[in-house]
Amino acid sequence: MSNAFDEAQQQLRRALAVYPVSDDLRARLAHPEREVTVSIPVKMDDGSVKVFEGYRVQYSSLRGPYKGGIRYHPDADINEVRALAFWMTFKTAVAGIPMGGGKGGITVDPKELSRGELERLSRGWVEALYPVLGPERDVPAPDVNTTPEIMRWMADEYAKLTGDSRNGTFTGKPLDYGGSEGRGAATGAGGFDVFKALQAELKLPKSVSVVIQGMGNVGGNAAKIFHALGHKVLAMSDSKGGIYSPDGLDPDAVENYKKENGRLKGFPRTKQISNEKLLELPCDVLIPAALENQITKKNANNIQAKVILELANGPTSTEADDVLFKKGIAVIPDVLANSGGVVVSTYEWEQNLKGEHWSEKEVLKKLRMLLTRESKNVYSRSKKLKTDLRRAAFALALERLEGALKTRG
Ligand code: NAD
């Protein structure tokens, strides 16, 4: 079972030591408000019925409707989803958007399902959970292994079951189905905005070298943006391993190669590298963009990056945080670094409810302004509290959560 929730609570305890809050808020943040586990029967292509386990954890609604993605993964379990929902509570507060924290999941390896089975499973998740969802209640989005197409099926199923045609319950939908411009690349683009906002403060050179673990929605888009804006992407990877070139990679060419060959191995003029070794490459910015618990006390001492930009959720353990802090490696925490996705998801929800369509330029400009402001806010708090960026980001979130609790009375 995942220990991600213990890690998340440990992060909270460490933040509370530098930024104490009321006993009321402290007690609330130790538990999710609601957890639902459901069984989803799916008719398989061979006529048999298979039952999958699905989840929705609604951690906190203090600042607005629950918001957070849905993960499809063989290792997804209630403990992992609870941790992810907890982090969403802090992420929406750091970003200052009017949302709470939630997360969902299904224990499944989607690569083993046909397209039809995947659609029936996704619609089944909605059928089992729709009474606790809704634009004013809980607004899910994509996460690992969930795509705009899956969001379309889910949004369609929700509309069928409830008759609600506003289309504001799921975000990350395709553009022709109420999605927002800019949502696809938002987490990677937002990560770049956060990096830019802190580049000078963290004494990074003008043009940086970058190593990226994971090349899905988040890692793939981050690689393309860093490359397009004049930085050197030294290494990229997927679940099977990575490739490395000291001369730099062209992320579009790498992605096309993977599409054609189904793997990264054999990409011209590169060396193969394991996901473990990739994390230890010398570089300016290391970007974990895959799964939790990648940088731990086992390998923290071997990290040679100057800065870690956490685009995955929970990639660094608290023990590793301490080692990295001592080594002078700044960790830009997930709750700030990867918040671009939920910010643009919230813009999508707002556009759906108001019946508007904003241009990509407008969306990305709003995102950049918000993330620049909140990145500087987190940085100045870390100086004021004499602490690392993770505790500082949590402190900012705690201040906003406490404010919401007081207003509610
Ligand atoms: P995705 O499914 O699009 O891609 C996941 C990538 O990670 C793939 O390239 C996969 O091959 C790789 N991967 C899987 N297991 C791995 C392993 N053991 N080692 C190395 N690589 C591995 O998922 P995504 O949406 O890009 O999400 C990646 C991370 O970013 C997750 O931690 C997710 O929670 C987080 N995140 C996603 C969003 C979003 O908007 N999608 C927003 C915020 C945070």
Coordinates of C-alpha atoms and ligand atoms in Angstrom, one line a residue:
M1 CA 0.0 0.0 0.0
S2 CA 1.2 3.5 -0.8
N3 CA 2.6 5.5 2.1
A4 CA 2.0 8.8 0.3
F5 CA -0.6 10.0 2.8
D6 CA 1.9 9.5 5.7
E7 CA 4.4 11.6 3.7
A8 CA 1.8 14.3 3.1
Q9 CA 0.8 14.5 6.7
Q10 CA 4.5 14.7 7.7
Q11 CA 4.9 17.7 5.3
L12 CA 1.9 19.3 7.1
R13 CA 3.4 18.8 10.5
R14 CA 6.7 20.3 9.4
A15 CA 4.9 23.3 8.0
L16 CA 2.8 23.8 11.2
A17 CA 6.1 23.9 13.2
V18 CA 7.0 27.1 11.3
Y19 CA 3.5 28.4 10.7
P20 CA 1.1 27.4 13.5
V21 CA -2.7 27.6 12.9
S22 CA -5.8 27.1 15.0
D23 CA -6.6 23.7 16.6
D24 CA -9.8 23.7 14.5
L25 CA -8.0 23.9 11.2
R26 CA -5.3 21.5 12.3
A27 CA -7.9 18.9 13.2
R28 CA -9.8 19.3 10.0
L29 CA -6.7 19.0 7.8
A30 CA -5.8 15.6 9.4
H31 CA -8.8 13.9 7.8
P32 CA -10.6 14.0 4.5
E33 CA -14.2 15.3 4.6
R34 CA -15.5 12.3 2.6
E35 CA -14.1 9.2 0.9
V36 CA -16.0 7.0 -1.4
T37 CA -14.9 3.6 -2.7
V38 CA -17.0 2.0 -5.4
S39 CA -17.2 -1.2 -7.4
I40 CA -17.4 -0.7 -11.1
P41 CA -18.7 -3.7 -13.1
V42 CA -17.5 -3.6 -16.7
K43 CA -18.6 -5.8 -19.5
M44 CA -15.4 -6.9 -21.2
D45 CA -15.1 -7.5 -25.0
D46 CA -15.1 -11.3 -24.5
G47 CA -18.6 -11.1 -22.8
S48 CA -17.3 -11.6 -19.2
V49 CA -17.8 -9.1 -16.4
K50 CA -14.9 -7.7 -14.5
V51 CA -15.3 -5.5 -11.4
F52 CA -12.8 -2.6 -10.8
E53 CA -12.3 -0.6 -7.7
G54 CA -12.8 3.2 -8.0
Y55 CA -12.3 6.1 -5.6
R56 CA -13.2 9.7 -4.9
V57 CA -11.7 11.4 -2.0
Q58 CA -13.1 14.9 -1.1
Y59 CA -10.5 16.3 1.2
S60 CA -11.5 19.8 1.9
S61 CA -14.3 22.2 0.7
L62 CA -13.2 25.1 2.9
R63 CA -12.3 27.2 -0.1
G64 CA -14.7 26.0 -2.7
P65 CA -15.9 22.9 -4.6
Y66 CA -13.6 19.9 -4.4
K67 CA -11.2 19.9 -7.4
G68 CA -8.7 17.3 -8.6
G69 CA -7.8 14.7 -11.2
I70 CA -8.7 11.1 -11.7
R71 CA -5.8 8.6 -11.9
Y72 CA -5.9 5.2 -13.7
H73 CA -3.0 3.1 -12.5
P74 CA -2.5 -0.5 -11.2
D75 CA -0.9 0.9 -8.0
A76 CA -3.7 3.5 -7.4
D77 CA -5.3 2.8 -4.0
I78 CA -7.3 4.8 -1.5
N79 CA -4.2 5.8 0.4
E80 CA -2.6 7.3 -2.7
V81 CA -5.7 9.0 -3.8
R82 CA -6.2 10.5 -0.3
A83 CA -2.6 11.9 -0.4
L84 CA -3.3 13.4 -3.8
A85 CA -6.6 14.9 -2.6
F86 CA -4.7 16.4 0.4
W87 CA -2.1 18.0 -1.9
M88 CA -4.9 19.4 -4.1
T89 CA -6.3 21.2 -1.0
F90 CA -2.9 23.0 -0.6
K91 CA -2.4 23.5 -4.3
T92 CA -5.7 25.3 -4.9
A93 CA -5.0 27.5 -1.8
V94 CA -1.4 28.3 -3.0
A95 CA -2.8 29.3 -6.3
G96 CA -5.6 31.3 -4.6
I97 CA -8.3 29.9 -6.9
P98 CA -11.8 29.4 -5.4
M99 CA -11.6 25.6 -5.1
G100 CA -11.1 22.9 -2.5
G101 CA -9.2 19.7 -2.8
G102 CA -10.2 16.3 -4.1
K103 CA -8.9 13.4 -6.2
G104 CA -10.1 10.2 -7.8
G105 CA -8.8 7.0 -9.2
I106 CA -9.3 3.5 -10.5
T107 CA -7.0 0.5 -9.8
V108 CA -6.4 -0.5 -13.4
D109 CA -3.7 -0.8 -16.0
P110 CA -5.5 1.0 -18.9
K111 CA -3.0 -0.4 -21.4
E112 CA -4.6 -3.8 -20.9
L113 CA -8.1 -2.6 -21.9
S114 CA -9.6 -2.1 -25.3
R115 CA -10.9 1.4 -26.2
G116 CA -14.5 0.2 -25.7
E117 CA -13.7 -1.4 -22.3
L118 CA -11.9 1.9 -21.2
E119 CA -15.0 3.9 -22.2
R120 CA -17.4 1.6 -20.3
L121 CA -15.1 1.7 -17.2
S122 CA -14.9 5.6 -17.4
R123 CA -18.7 5.9 -17.7
G124 CA -19.0 3.3 -14.9
W125 CA -16.9 5.5 -12.6
V126 CA -19.4 8.4 -13.2
E127 CA -22.5 6.2 -12.8
A128 CA -21.2 5.1 -9.4
L129 CA -20.2 8.6 -8.2
Y130 CA -22.4 11.2 -9.9
P131 CA -24.5 12.0 -6.8
V132 CA -21.4 13.5 -5.1
L133 CA -20.1 15.4 -8.2
G134 CA -21.3 18.6 -9.8
P135 CA -20.1 22.1 -10.7
E136 CA -20.8 23.5 -7.2
R137 CA -19.8 20.3 -5.5
D138 CA -16.8 18.4 -7.0
V139 CA -15.1 19.0 -10.3
P140 CA -12.8 16.2 -11.5
A141 CA -10.1 16.5 -14.2
P142 CA -7.4 14.3 -15.9
D143 CA -4.3 12.9 -14.1
V144 CA -2.0 10.0 -14.9
N145 CA -3.4 7.9 -17.8
T146 CA -6.6 9.9 -18.1
T147 CA -7.1 12.0 -21.3
P148 CA -9.3 14.6 -22.8
E149 CA -11.2 11.8 -24.5
I150 CA -11.9 10.1 -21.2
M151 CA -13.1 13.5 -19.8
R152 CA -15.5 13.7 -22.7
W153 CA -17.0 10.3 -22.0
M154 CA -17.3 11.2 -18.3
A155 CA -18.9 14.6 -19.0
D156 CA -21.3 13.1 -21.4
E157 CA -22.3 10.3 -18.9
Y158 CA -22.8 13.0 -16.2
A159 CA -25.0 15.1 -18.4
K160 CA -27.1 12.0 -19.4
L161 CA -27.6 10.9 -15.8
T162 CA -28.4 14.3 -14.3
G163 CA -29.8 16.4 -17.2
D164 CA -27.2 19.1 -16.3
S165 CA -26.2 20.5 -19.6
R166 CA -23.8 23.3 -18.3
N167 CA -20.8 21.0 -18.9
G168 CA -19.0 22.4 -15.8
T169 CA -18.5 19.2 -13.9
F170 CA -15.4 17.8 -15.6
T171 CA -12.5 19.8 -16.9
G172 CA -9.6 18.9 -19.2
K173 CA -12.2 18.1 -21.9
P174 CA -11.4 18.3 -25.6
L175 CA -11.6 21.7 -27.2
D176 CA -14.6 20.9 -29.3
Y177 CA -16.5 19.6 -26.2
G178 CA -16.2 22.7 -23.9
G179 CA -12.5 22.4 -23.1
S180 CA -10.4 25.4 -22.5
E181 CA -7.7 26.7 -24.8
G182 CA -4.3 26.1 -23.2
R183 CA -5.5 23.3 -20.8
G184 CA -3.5 20.5 -22.6
A185 CA -0.1 22.1 -22.0
A186 CA -1.1 24.0 -18.8
T187 CA 0.8 22.0 -16.2
G188 CA 4.0 22.1 -18.2
A189 CA 3.5 25.7 -19.2
G190 CA 2.7 26.7 -15.6
G191 CA 5.8 24.9 -14.4
F192 CA 7.9 27.0 -16.8
D193 CA 6.2 30.2 -15.5
V194 CA 7.1 29.2 -12.0
F195 CA 10.7 28.5 -13.0
K196 CA 10.9 31.9 -14.8
A197 CA 9.5 33.7 -11.7
L198 CA 12.2 32.2 -9.5
Q199 CA 15.1 31.8 -11.9
A200 CA 17.0 34.9 -10.8
E201 CA 16.3 34.3 -7.1
L202 CA 17.6 30.8 -7.3
K203 CA 20.7 32.0 -9.2
L204 CA 20.1 29.9 -12.2
P205 CA 21.9 30.8 -15.5
K206 CA 19.9 32.5 -18.3
S207 CA 19.9 29.3 -20.3
V208 CA 19.6 26.1 -18.2
S209 CA 20.1 22.4 -18.8
V210 CA 17.1 20.3 -17.9
V211 CA 16.6 16.6 -17.1
I212 CA 13.0 15.3 -17.2
Q213 CA 11.6 12.1 -15.8
G214 CA 8.3 11.1 -17.5
M215 CA 7.1 12.3 -20.9
G216 CA 3.3 12.2 -20.6
N217 CA 1.1 15.2 -20.6
V218 CA 3.2 17.1 -18.0
G219 CA 6.8 16.0 -18.7
G220 CA 6.3 16.0 -22.5
N221 CA 4.9 19.5 -22.6
A222 CA 7.5 20.8 -20.2
A223 CA 10.2 19.4 -22.4
K224 CA 8.8 21.1 -25.5
I225 CA 8.4 24.5 -23.7
F226 CA 11.9 24.5 -22.2
H227 CA 13.4 23.5 -25.5
A228 CA 11.4 26.0 -27.5
L229 CA 12.5 28.8 -25.2
G230 CA 16.2 28.2 -25.6
H231 CA 17.0 25.7 -22.8
K232 CA 18.8 22.4 -23.2
V233 CA 16.8 19.2 -22.5
L234 CA 19.6 16.7 -21.6
A235 CA 17.4 13.6 -20.8
M236 CA 13.9 12.4 -21.1
S237 CA 12.2 9.1 -20.0
D238 CA 9.1 7.0 -19.9
S239 CA 8.2 4.1 -17.5
K240 CA 10.7 1.8 -19.3
G241 CA 13.7 4.1 -19.0
G242 CA 15.3 7.1 -20.6
I243 CA 17.7 8.5 -23.1
Y244 CA 20.4 11.1 -22.6
S245 CA 22.5 13.3 -24.8
P246 CA 25.0 16.0 -23.6
D247 CA 24.2 17.9 -26.8
G248 CA 20.5 18.1 -25.9
L249 CA 17.4 16.5 -27.3
D250 CA 14.6 17.7 -29.5
P251 CA 11.5 16.7 -27.5
D252 CA 9.2 16.7 -30.6
A253 CA 11.6 14.3 -32.4
V254 CA 11.8 12.1 -29.3
E255 CA 8.0 12.0 -29.0
N256 CA 7.6 11.1 -32.7
Y257 CA 10.2 8.4 -32.4
K258 CA 8.3 6.9 -29.4
K259 CA 5.0 7.0 -31.3
E260 CA 6.6 5.2 -34.3
N261 CA 8.7 2.6 -32.4
G262 CA 6.7 2.3 -29.1
R263 CA 9.9 2.9 -27.1
L264 CA 12.8 5.4 -26.6
K265 CA 15.6 2.8 -27.0
G266 CA 17.5 3.3 -30.2
F267 CA 16.9 7.1 -30.6
P268 CA 19.9 8.3 -32.6
R269 CA 23.0 9.7 -30.9
T270 CA 21.7 9.1 -27.4
K271 CA 22.8 6.9 -24.5
Q272 CA 20.2 4.8 -22.7
I273 CA 19.8 5.6 -19.0
S274 CA 17.6 4.0 -16.3
N275 CA 15.1 6.2 -14.5
E276 CA 17.1 5.9 -11.3
K277 CA 20.4 7.1 -12.9
L278 CA 18.6 9.8 -14.8
L279 CA 17.7 11.5 -11.5
E280 CA 21.4 11.7 -10.6
L281 CA 22.6 13.4 -13.8
P282 CA 24.4 16.8 -13.4
C283 CA 22.0 19.6 -14.6
D284 CA 20.6 22.9 -13.6
V285 CA 17.0 21.9 -13.3
L286 CA 15.7 18.3 -12.5
I287 CA 12.1 17.8 -13.3
P288 CA 10.4 14.7 -11.9
A289 CA 7.2 14.5 -13.9
A290 CA 6.1 10.9 -13.4
L291 CA 5.0 9.4 -10.0
E292 CA 5.5 9.8 -6.2
N293 CA 8.5 8.9 -4.1
Q294 CA 11.3 9.1 -6.7
I295 CA 13.8 11.1 -4.6
T296 CA 14.2 9.6 -1.2
K297 CA 16.9 9.3 1.5
K298 CA 18.4 6.5 -0.7
N299 CA 19.4 8.7 -3.6
A300 CA 19.0 12.3 -2.3
N301 CA 22.8 12.5 -1.7
N302 CA 23.5 11.6 -5.3
I303 CA 21.4 14.4 -6.8
Q304 CA 23.5 16.8 -8.8
A305 CA 20.9 19.3 -10.0
K306 CA 20.9 22.9 -8.7
V307 CA 17.1 23.1 -8.5
I308 CA 14.3 20.5 -8.5
L309 CA 11.1 21.6 -10.1
E310 CA 8.4 19.1 -8.9
L311 CA 5.9 18.7 -11.8
A312 CA 4.9 15.3 -10.5
N313 CA 2.9 15.1 -7.2
G314 CA 4.9 14.0 -4.2
P315 CA 8.1 13.0 -6.0
T316 CA 10.4 13.9 -3.0
S317 CA 10.2 12.4 0.5
T318 CA 10.5 14.6 3.6
E319 CA 13.8 12.8 4.5
A320 CA 15.1 13.7 1.0
D321 CA 13.9 17.3 1.5
D322 CA 16.3 17.6 4.5
V323 CA 19.3 16.2 2.6
L324 CA 18.7 18.4 -0.4
F325 CA 18.3 21.5 1.8
K326 CA 21.6 20.8 3.4
K327 CA 23.2 20.3 0.0
G328 CA 21.8 23.7 -1.0
I329 CA 19.5 22.3 -3.7
A330 CA 16.2 24.2 -3.8
V331 CA 13.1 22.2 -4.3
I332 CA 10.2 24.1 -5.9
P333 CA 7.3 22.1 -4.4
D334 CA 4.6 20.3 -6.4
V335 CA 1.8 22.4 -4.8
L336 CA 3.2 25.5 -6.5
A337 CA 5.2 24.0 -9.5
N338 CA 2.4 21.9 -11.0
S339 CA -0.5 24.1 -10.2
G340 CA -0.9 25.4 -13.7
G341 CA -3.2 22.4 -14.6
V342 CA -5.7 23.1 -11.9
V343 CA -5.6 26.8 -12.5
V344 CA -6.5 26.4 -16.2
S345 CA -9.0 23.7 -15.2
T346 CA -10.7 26.3 -13.0
Y347 CA -10.6 28.8 -16.0
E348 CA -12.4 26.0 -18.0
W349 CA -15.0 25.6 -15.3
E350 CA -15.6 29.4 -15.2
Q351 CA -15.9 29.6 -19.0
N352 CA -18.4 26.7 -19.0
L353 CA -20.6 28.2 -16.3
K354 CA -20.5 31.7 -17.9
G355 CA -20.9 30.4 -21.5
E356 CA -17.6 32.1 -22.6
H357 CA -14.6 31.1 -24.7
W358 CA -11.3 32.7 -23.9
S359 CA -8.4 32.8 -26.3
E360 CA -5.2 30.8 -25.7
K361 CA -3.3 34.0 -25.4
E362 CA -5.7 35.3 -22.7
V363 CA -5.6 32.0 -20.8
L364 CA -1.8 31.7 -20.8
K365 CA -1.4 35.4 -19.9
K366 CA -3.7 35.0 -16.9
L367 CA -1.9 31.9 -15.9
R368 CA 1.5 33.5 -16.1
M369 CA 0.4 36.5 -14.1
L370 CA -1.1 34.4 -11.3
L371 CA 1.9 32.0 -11.1
T372 CA 4.5 34.8 -11.2
R373 CA 2.7 36.5 -8.3
E374 CA 2.3 33.4 -6.2
S375 CA 5.8 32.1 -6.8
K376 CA 7.2 35.4 -5.6
N377 CA 4.8 35.2 -2.6
V378 CA 6.1 31.7 -1.7
Y379 CA 9.7 32.8 -2.1
S380 CA 9.4 35.8 0.1
R381 CA 7.7 33.7 2.8
S382 CA 10.6 31.3 2.7
K383 CA 12.9 34.2 3.4
K384 CA 10.7 35.6 6.1
L385 CA 10.1 32.3 7.9
K386 CA 13.8 31.2 7.2
T387 CA 12.6 27.9 5.8
D388 CA 12.4 25.9 2.5
L389 CA 10.0 26.6 -0.3
R390 CA 7.8 23.6 0.6
R391 CA 7.1 24.8 4.1
A392 CA 6.7 28.3 2.8
A393 CA 4.1 27.2 0.2
F394 CA 2.2 25.2 2.9
A395 CA 2.3 28.3 5.1
L396 CA 0.7 30.4 2.4
A397 CA -2.0 27.8 1.9
L398 CA -2.6 27.5 5.6
E399 CA -3.0 31.3 5.9
R400 CA -5.7 31.1 3.2
L401 CA -7.4 28.0 4.6
E402 CA -7.5 29.7 8.1
G403 CA -9.0 32.8 6.5
A404 CA -11.7 30.6 4.8
L405 CA -12.5 28.8 8.1
K406 CA -12.9 32.2 9.9
T407 CA -15.2 33.5 7.3
R408 CA -17.4 30.4 7.5
G409 CA -17.5 30.6 11.3
Ligands
NAD1 P1 0.6 10.8 -18.0 O1 -0.1 9.6 -17.9 O2 0.3 11.7 -19.2 O3 2.2 10.5 -18.1 C1 2.9 9.8 -17.2 C2 4.3 9.6 -17.6 O4 5.1 9.0 -16.6 C3 4.5 8.7 -18.9 O5 5.5 9.2 -19.7 C4 4.9 7.4 -18.3 O6 5.6 6.6 -19.2 C5 5.8 7.9 -17.2 N1 6.0 6.9 -16.1 C6 5.1 6.1 -15.5 N2 5.7 5.4 -14.5 C7 7.0 5.8 -14.5 C8 8.1 5.4 -13.7 N3 8.0 4.5 -12.8 N4 9.3 6.0 -14.0 C9 9.4 7.0 -14.9 N5 8.4 7.4 -15.7 C10 7.2 6.8 -15.5 O7 0.5 11.6 -16.7 P2 0.7 13.2 -16.4 O8 -0.7 13.8 -16.4 O9 1.8 13.7 -17.2 O10 1.1 13.2 -14.9 C11 2.5 13.1 -14.4 C12 2.6 13.6 -13.0 O11 2.1 15.0 -13.0 C13 1.8 12.9 -12.0 O12 2.4 12.9 -10.7 C14 0.5 13.7 -11.9 O13 -0.2 13.6 -10.6 C15 1.1 15.1 -12.0 N6 0.2 16.2 -12.4 C16 -0.5 16.1 -13.5 C17 -1.3 17.2 -13.9 C18 -2.1 17.2 -15.2 O14 -2.7 18.2 -15.5 N7 -2.2 16.1 -15.9 C19 -1.4 18.3 -13.1 C20 -0.6 18.4 -11.9 C21 0.2 17.3 -11.6

